[in-house]
Short mmCIF file of C-alpha atoms in Angstrom, two decimals:
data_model
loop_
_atom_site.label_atom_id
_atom_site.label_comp_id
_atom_site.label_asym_id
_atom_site.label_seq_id
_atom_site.Cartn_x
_atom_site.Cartn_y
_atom_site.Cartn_z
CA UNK A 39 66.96 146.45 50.30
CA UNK A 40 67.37 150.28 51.14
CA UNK A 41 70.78 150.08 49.82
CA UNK A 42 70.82 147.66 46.91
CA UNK A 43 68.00 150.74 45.43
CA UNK A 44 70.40 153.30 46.48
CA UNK A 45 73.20 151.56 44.30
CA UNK A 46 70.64 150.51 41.13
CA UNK A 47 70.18 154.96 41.21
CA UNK A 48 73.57 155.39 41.16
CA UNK A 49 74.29 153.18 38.22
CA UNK A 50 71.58 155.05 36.49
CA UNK A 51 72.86 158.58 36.96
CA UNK A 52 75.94 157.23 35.37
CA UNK A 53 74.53 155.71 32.83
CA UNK A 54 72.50 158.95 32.06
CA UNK A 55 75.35 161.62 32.33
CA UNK A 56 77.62 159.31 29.72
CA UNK A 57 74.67 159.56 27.16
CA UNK A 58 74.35 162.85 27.92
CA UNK A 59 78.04 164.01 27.34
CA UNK A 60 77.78 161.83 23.89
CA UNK A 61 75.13 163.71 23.03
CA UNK A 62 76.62 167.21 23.68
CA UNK A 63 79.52 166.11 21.04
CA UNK A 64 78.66 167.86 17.91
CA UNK A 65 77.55 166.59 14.97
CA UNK A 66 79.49 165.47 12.01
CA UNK A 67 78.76 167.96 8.96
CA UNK A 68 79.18 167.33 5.40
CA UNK A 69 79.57 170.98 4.87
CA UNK A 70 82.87 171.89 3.24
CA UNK A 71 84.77 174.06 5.28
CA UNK A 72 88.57 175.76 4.70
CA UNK A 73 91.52 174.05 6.44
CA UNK A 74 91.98 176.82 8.82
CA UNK A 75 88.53 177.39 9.82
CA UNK A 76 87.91 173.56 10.12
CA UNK A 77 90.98 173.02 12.28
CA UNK A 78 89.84 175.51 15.13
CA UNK A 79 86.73 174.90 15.17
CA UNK A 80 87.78 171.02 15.62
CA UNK A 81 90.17 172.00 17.94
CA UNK A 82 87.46 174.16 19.99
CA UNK A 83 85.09 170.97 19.87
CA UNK A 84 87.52 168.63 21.08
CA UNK A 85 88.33 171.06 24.05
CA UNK A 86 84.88 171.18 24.91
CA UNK A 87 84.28 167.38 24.38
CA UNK A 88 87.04 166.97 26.61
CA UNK A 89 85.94 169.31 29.54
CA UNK A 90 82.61 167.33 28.73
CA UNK A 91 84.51 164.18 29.22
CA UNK A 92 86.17 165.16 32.32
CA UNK A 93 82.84 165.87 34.31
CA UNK A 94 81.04 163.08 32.69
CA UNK A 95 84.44 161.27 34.14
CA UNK A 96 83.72 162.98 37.49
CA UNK A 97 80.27 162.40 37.76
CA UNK A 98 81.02 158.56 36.91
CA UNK A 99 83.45 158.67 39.78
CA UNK A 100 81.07 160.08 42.47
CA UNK A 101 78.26 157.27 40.93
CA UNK A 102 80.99 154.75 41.98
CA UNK A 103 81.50 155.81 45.02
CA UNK A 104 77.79 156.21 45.56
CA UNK A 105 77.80 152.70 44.11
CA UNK A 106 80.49 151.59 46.63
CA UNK A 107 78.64 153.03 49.64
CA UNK A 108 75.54 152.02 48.93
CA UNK A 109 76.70 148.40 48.04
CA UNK A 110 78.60 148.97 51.48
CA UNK A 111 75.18 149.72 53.04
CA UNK A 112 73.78 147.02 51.07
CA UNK A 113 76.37 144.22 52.83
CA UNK A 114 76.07 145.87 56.17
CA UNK A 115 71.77 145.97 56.06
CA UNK A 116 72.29 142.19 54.96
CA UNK A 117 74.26 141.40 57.74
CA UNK A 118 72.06 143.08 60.52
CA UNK A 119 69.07 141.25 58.55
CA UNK A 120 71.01 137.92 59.35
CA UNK A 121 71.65 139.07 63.07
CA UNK A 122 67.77 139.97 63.21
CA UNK A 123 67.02 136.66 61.47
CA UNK A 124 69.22 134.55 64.07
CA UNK A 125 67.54 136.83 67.00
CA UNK A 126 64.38 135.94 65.99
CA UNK A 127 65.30 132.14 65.76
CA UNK A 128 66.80 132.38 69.47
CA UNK A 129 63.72 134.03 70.48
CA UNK A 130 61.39 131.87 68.72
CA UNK A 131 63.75 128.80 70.66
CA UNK A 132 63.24 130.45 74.09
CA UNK A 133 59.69 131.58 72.93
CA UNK A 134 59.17 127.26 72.93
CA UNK A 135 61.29 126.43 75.84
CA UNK A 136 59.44 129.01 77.93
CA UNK A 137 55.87 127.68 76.72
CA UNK A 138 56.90 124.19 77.70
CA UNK A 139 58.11 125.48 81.03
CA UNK A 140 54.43 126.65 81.15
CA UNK A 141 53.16 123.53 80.40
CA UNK A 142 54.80 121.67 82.76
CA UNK A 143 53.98 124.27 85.13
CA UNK A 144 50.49 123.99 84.83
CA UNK A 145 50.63 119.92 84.69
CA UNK A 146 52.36 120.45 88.13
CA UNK A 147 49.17 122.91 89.51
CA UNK A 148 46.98 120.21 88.47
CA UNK A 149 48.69 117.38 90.04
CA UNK A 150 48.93 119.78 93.57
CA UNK A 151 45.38 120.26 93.07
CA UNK A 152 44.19 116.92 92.89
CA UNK A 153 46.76 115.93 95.48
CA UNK A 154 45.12 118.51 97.64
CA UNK A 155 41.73 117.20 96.98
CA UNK A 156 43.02 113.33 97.76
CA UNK A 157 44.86 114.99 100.82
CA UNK A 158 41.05 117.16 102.02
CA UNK A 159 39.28 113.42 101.35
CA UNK A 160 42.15 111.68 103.31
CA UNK A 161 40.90 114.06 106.13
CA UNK A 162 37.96 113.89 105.69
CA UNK A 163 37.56 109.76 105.76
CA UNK A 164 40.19 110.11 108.87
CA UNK A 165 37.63 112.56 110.74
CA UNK A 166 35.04 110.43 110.31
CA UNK A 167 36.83 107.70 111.05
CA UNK A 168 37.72 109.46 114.72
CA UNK A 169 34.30 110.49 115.00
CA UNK A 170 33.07 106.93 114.76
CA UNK A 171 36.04 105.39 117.00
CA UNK A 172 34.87 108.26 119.57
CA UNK A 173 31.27 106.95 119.25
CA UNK A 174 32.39 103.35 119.86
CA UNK A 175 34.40 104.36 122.72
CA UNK A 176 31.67 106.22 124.42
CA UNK A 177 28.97 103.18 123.88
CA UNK A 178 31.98 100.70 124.89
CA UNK A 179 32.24 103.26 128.32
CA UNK A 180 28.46 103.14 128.59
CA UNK A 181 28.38 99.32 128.72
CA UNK A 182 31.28 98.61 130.76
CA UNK A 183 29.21 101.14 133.20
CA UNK A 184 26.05 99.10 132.56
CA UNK A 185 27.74 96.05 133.03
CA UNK A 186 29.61 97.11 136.23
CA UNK A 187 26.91 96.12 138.62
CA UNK A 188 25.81 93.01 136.64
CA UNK A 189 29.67 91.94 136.65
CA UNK A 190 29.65 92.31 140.58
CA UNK A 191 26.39 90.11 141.37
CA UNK A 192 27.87 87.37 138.57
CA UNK A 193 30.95 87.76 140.38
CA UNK A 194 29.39 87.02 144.13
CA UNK A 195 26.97 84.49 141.93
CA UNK A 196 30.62 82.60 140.69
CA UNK A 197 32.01 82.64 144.11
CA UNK A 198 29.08 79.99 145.51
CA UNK A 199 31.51 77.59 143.74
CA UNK A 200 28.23 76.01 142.29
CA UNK A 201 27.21 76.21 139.32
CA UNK A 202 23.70 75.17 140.14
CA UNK A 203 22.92 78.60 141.45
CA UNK A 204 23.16 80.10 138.56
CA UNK A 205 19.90 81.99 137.16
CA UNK A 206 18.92 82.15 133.55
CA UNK A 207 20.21 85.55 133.06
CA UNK A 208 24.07 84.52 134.98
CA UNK A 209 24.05 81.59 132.49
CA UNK A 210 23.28 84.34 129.39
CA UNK A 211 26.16 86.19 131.00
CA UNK A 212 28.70 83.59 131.35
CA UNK A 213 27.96 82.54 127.42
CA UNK A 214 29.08 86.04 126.62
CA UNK A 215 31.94 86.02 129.11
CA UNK A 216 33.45 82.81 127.20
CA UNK A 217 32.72 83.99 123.80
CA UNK A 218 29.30 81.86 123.07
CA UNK A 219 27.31 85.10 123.23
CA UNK A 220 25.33 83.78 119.53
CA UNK A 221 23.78 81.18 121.75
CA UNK A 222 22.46 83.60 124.44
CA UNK A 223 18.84 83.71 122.81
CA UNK A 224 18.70 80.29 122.26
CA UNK A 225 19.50 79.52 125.97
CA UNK A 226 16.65 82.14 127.64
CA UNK A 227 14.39 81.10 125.12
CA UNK A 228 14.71 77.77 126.61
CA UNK A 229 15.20 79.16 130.58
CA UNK A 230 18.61 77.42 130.64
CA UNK A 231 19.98 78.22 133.99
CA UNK A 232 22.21 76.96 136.12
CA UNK A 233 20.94 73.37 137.28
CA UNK A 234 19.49 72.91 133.83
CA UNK A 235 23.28 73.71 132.31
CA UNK A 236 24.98 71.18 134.82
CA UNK A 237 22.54 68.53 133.79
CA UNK A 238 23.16 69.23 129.83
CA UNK A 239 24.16 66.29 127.95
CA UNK A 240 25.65 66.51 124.21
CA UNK A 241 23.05 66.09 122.07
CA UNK A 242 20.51 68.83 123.92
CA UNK A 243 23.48 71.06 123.77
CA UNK A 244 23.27 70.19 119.70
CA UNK A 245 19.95 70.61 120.33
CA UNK A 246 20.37 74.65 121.58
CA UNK A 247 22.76 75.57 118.53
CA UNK A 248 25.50 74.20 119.57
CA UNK A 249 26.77 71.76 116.85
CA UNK A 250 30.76 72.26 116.90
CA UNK A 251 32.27 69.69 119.80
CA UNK A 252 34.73 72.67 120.53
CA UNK A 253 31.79 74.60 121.56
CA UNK A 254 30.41 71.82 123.70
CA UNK A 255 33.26 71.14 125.37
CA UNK A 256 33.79 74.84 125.88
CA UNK A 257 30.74 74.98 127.73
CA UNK A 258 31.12 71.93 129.39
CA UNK A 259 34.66 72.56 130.98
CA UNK A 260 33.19 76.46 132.15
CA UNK A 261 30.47 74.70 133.91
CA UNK A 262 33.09 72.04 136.06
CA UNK A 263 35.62 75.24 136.51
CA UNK A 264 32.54 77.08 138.21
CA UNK A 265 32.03 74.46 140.35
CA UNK A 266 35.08 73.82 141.19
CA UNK A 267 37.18 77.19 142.04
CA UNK A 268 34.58 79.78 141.04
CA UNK A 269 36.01 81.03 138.22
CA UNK A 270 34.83 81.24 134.42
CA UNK A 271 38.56 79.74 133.39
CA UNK A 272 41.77 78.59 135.02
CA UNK A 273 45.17 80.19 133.88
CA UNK A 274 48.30 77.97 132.51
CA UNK A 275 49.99 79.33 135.63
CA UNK A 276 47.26 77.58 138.29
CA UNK A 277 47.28 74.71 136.27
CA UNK A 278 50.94 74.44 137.03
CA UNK A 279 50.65 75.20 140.03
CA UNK A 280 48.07 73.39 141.35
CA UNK A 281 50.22 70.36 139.36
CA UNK A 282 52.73 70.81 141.05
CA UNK A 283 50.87 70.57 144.58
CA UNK A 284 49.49 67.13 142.99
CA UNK A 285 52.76 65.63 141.96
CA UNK A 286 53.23 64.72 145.78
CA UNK A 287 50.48 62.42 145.17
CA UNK A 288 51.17 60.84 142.36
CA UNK A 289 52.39 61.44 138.58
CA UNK A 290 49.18 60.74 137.54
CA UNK A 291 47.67 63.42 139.31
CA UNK A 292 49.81 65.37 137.82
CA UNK A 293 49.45 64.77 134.09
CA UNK A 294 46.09 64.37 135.23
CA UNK A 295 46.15 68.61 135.79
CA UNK A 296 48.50 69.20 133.06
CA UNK A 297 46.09 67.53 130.48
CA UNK A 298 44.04 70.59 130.32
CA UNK A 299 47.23 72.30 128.74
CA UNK A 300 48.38 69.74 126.49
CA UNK A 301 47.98 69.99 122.25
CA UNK A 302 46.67 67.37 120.56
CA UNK A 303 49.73 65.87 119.50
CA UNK A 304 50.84 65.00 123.53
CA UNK A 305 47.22 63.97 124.00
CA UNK A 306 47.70 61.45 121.11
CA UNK A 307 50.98 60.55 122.55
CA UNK A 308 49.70 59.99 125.62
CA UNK A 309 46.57 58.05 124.68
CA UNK A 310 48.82 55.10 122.89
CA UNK A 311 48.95 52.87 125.86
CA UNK A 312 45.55 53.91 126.89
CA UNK A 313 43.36 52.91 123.55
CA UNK A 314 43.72 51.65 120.03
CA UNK A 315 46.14 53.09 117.63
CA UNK A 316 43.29 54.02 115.30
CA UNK A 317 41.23 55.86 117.82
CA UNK A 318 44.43 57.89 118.86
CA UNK A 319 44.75 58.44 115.05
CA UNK A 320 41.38 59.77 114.52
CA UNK A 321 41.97 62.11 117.61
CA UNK A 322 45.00 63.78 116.86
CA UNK A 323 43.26 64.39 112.91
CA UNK A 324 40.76 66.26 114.43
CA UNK A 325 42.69 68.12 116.57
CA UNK A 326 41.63 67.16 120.05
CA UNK A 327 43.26 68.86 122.30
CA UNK A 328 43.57 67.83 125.92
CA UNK A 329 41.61 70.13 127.37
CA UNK A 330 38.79 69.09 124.59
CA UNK A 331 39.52 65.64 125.65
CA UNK A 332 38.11 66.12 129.27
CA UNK A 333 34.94 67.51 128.04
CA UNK A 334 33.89 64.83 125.31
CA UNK A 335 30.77 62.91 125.56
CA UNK A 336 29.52 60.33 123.24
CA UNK A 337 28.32 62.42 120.34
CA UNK A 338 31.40 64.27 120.70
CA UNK A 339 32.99 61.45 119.76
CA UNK A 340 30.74 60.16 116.90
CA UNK A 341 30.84 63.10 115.37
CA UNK A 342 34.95 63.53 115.03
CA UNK A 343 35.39 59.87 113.67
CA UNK A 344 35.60 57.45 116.41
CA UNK A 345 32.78 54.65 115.27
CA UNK A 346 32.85 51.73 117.45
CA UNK A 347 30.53 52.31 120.51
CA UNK A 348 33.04 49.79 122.58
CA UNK A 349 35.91 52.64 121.62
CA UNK A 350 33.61 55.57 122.51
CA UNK A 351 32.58 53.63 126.16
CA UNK A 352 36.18 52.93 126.66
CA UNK A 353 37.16 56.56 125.97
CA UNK A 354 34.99 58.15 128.07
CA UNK A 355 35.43 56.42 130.74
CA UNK A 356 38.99 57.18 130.59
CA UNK A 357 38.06 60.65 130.14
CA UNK A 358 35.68 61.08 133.12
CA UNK A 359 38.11 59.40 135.04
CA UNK A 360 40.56 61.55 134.38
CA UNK A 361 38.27 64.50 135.04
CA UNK A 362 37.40 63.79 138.28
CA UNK A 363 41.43 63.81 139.08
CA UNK A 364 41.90 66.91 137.54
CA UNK A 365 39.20 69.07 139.03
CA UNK A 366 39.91 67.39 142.57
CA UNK A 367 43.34 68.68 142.23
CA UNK A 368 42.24 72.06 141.15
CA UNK A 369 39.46 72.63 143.55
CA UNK A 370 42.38 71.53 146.47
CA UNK A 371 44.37 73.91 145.18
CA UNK A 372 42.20 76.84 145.41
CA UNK A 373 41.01 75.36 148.63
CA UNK A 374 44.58 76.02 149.74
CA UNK A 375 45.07 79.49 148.13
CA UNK A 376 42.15 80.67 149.67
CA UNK A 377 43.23 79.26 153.40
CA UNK A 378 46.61 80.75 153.04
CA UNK A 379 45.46 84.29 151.53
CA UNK A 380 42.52 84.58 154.49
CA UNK A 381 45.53 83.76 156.90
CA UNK A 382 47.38 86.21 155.61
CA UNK A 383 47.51 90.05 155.01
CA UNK A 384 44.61 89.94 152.23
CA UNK A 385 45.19 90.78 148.60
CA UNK A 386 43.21 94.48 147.68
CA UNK A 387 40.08 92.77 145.45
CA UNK A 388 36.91 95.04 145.15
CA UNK A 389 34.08 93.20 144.63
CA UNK A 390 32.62 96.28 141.88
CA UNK A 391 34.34 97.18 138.43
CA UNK A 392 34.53 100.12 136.00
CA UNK A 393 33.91 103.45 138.29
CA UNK A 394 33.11 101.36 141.32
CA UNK A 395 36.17 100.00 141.68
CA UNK A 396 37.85 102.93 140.97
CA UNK A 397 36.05 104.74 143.86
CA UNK A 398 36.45 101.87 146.07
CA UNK A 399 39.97 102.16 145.64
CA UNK A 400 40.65 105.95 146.15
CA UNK A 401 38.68 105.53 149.32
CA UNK A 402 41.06 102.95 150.55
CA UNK A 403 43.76 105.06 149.44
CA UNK A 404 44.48 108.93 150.83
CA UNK A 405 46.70 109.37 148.46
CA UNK A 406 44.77 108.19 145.05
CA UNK A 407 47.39 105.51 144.45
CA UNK A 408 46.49 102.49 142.77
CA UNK A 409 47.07 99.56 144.37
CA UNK A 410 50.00 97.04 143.98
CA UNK A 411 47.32 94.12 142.83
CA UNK A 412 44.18 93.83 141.92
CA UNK A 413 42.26 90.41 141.29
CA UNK A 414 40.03 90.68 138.25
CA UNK A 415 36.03 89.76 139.42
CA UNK A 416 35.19 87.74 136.20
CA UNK A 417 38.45 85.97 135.36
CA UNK A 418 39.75 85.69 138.87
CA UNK A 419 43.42 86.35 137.82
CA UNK A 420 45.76 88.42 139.98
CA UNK A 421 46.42 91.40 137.94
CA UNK A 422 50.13 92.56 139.31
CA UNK A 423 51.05 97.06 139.08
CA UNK A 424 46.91 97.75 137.62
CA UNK A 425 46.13 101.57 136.58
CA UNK A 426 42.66 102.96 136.94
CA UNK A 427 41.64 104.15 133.48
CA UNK A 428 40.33 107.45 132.91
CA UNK A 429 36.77 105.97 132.74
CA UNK A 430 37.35 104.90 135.78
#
């Protein structure tokens, strides 16, 4: 802009020193003059008009050349304009580019802020959750220590073999042991114990809470294993065992031990040449398993589908039959285990649990080694390399 003025001024100045060097001409006279007179002083004019001339000429020349420069200055200021004009655009461009790199920036803080509060409530939720597992370990430790001397007097109770010693509180005990702990209140309400339980037919077991067959059965089968070996359950390994002792008798001693093993399917097998196809039907649809099937009593077997009475007398007759095999065989089998193990070096079994048994075992150790076996108190089961656990 600074030069296209510069230029306009310089035009101007021309301009003016052209009307000024027409101006110095002289006038044209009308007054009459002599030839000679007339012809110098015309000659004198046109000298002067010329010299006039030639520095209005010169001044025109130096008005170009300002002209020239300044339009020069002119092209030049228009062309750093146009540079300033594209800087600007590049820095209005990076001016964007770094306000979305802000943006983005500060979308990123917010996202590592609120992953930082999900990763303090994460911690938080997992503290408490350790804090509670802590608490349940500690009351778990407090009952196992509460329950170590009730496990040893159930445990000398059990080993009467009888299950008619059993006191209301052993029979509360053994309902827990076997998972039937929601029918503990019903039982000491009712001063169920031992000789009461081994009298307990199906429909005074209904009678207590106990509507499922399973559950009967359950009970039923806990209260012949007591009786017969001591023990709250008998392992798929004594069962074979002790089968295999009874297969010198006969085969049908042995299945006779096996049945408490079987699924319901080799039950129902089994059962064809023994009763009607439809009773074996309505067995293996309610899933009767074989141990199940030594345990039934009438209602039992009302309840799962089996309608004719002659059907339900013929079936449990087989079935006590069949019992009385199986727990014979058992009970001479343990008879045998416990001849040969007294005869020989004996196995390391503390009769206390939890920190008892851990004492009783350091004491019969210098050395604070556990022992190569242990047999469990409640189950009875020959636990093979044990640790003592840091409860004890």
């Amino acid at each position: 802009e600074d030069g296209k003025a510069a230029a306009a001024a310089a035009a101007a100045a021309a301009a003016a020193a052209a009307a000024a060097a027409a101006a110095a001409l002289p006038p044209q006279t009308t007054t009459p003059r002599g030839p000679l007179s007339d012809a110098s002083t015309w000659h004198a004019e046109v000298d002067t008009a010329s010299a006039h001339a030639e520095d209005v000429g010169k001044e025109a020349a130096r008005a170009q050349a300002g002209l020239e420069v300044a339009t020069a200055a002119a092209s030049e200021a228009q062309q750093s304009a146009d540079r300033q004009r594209s800087a600007v655009v590049e820095l209005e461009r990076s001016l964007a580019r770094q306000r979305a790199i802000l943006v983005g920036a500060e979308r990123d803080a917010a996202r590592a802020a609120q992953h930082n509060a999900d990763v303090a409530e994460w911690a938080r939720v997992a503290q408490a959750d350790v804090q509670a597992a802590e608490e349940r370990v500690q009351r778990a430790r407090a009952e196992v220590e509460r329950a170590a001397p009730r496990a040893a007097e159930l445990t000398q109770v059990l080993a009467c073999c009888d299950v008619r010693t059993l006191s209301v509180r052993d029979v509360c005990d053994v309902l827990l042991e076997v998972g039937l702990a929601a029918h503990e209140k019903a039982f000491a309400a009712n001063s169920i114990d031992g000789l009461t339980l081994s009298r307990l037919e199906g429909g005074q077991m209904r009678g207590l809470g106990l509507e499922a067959p399973a559950d009967r059965q359950k009970l039923h089968r806990v209260a012949c294993v007591i009786s017969a070996c001591g023990r709250l359950q008998v392992t798929l390994a004594d069962l074979e065992q002790a089968a295999a002792a009874a297969a010198s008798t006969s085969a049908e001693a042995r299945d006779a031990v096996l049945l408490a093993a079987w699924t319901s399917a080799n039950v129902a097998a089994w059962l064809e040449a023994q009763v009607p196809p439809h009773v074996c039907g309505v067995l293996l649809a309610a899933k009767v398993t074989g141990e199940q099937l030594l345990h039934v009593c009438d209602l039992d077997l009302e309840q799962i589908g089996v309608a004719e009475v002659r059907d339900r007398a013929q079936l449990l007759f087989w079935s006590e039959e069949v019992r009385e095999r199986h727990f014979a065989a058992v009970r001479a089998f343990f008879c045998a285990c416990s001849s040969s193990s007294s005869s020989s070096s004996p196995v390391i079994a503390p009769t206390t649990t939890g920190a008892g048994a851990a004492a009783t075992a350091a004491d019969d150790d210098d050395d604070e080694h556990e022992p190569p076996d242990f047999l469990c108190p409640i189950t009875q089961q020959l636990m093979e390399r044990p640790v003592i656990a840091p409860d004890g």
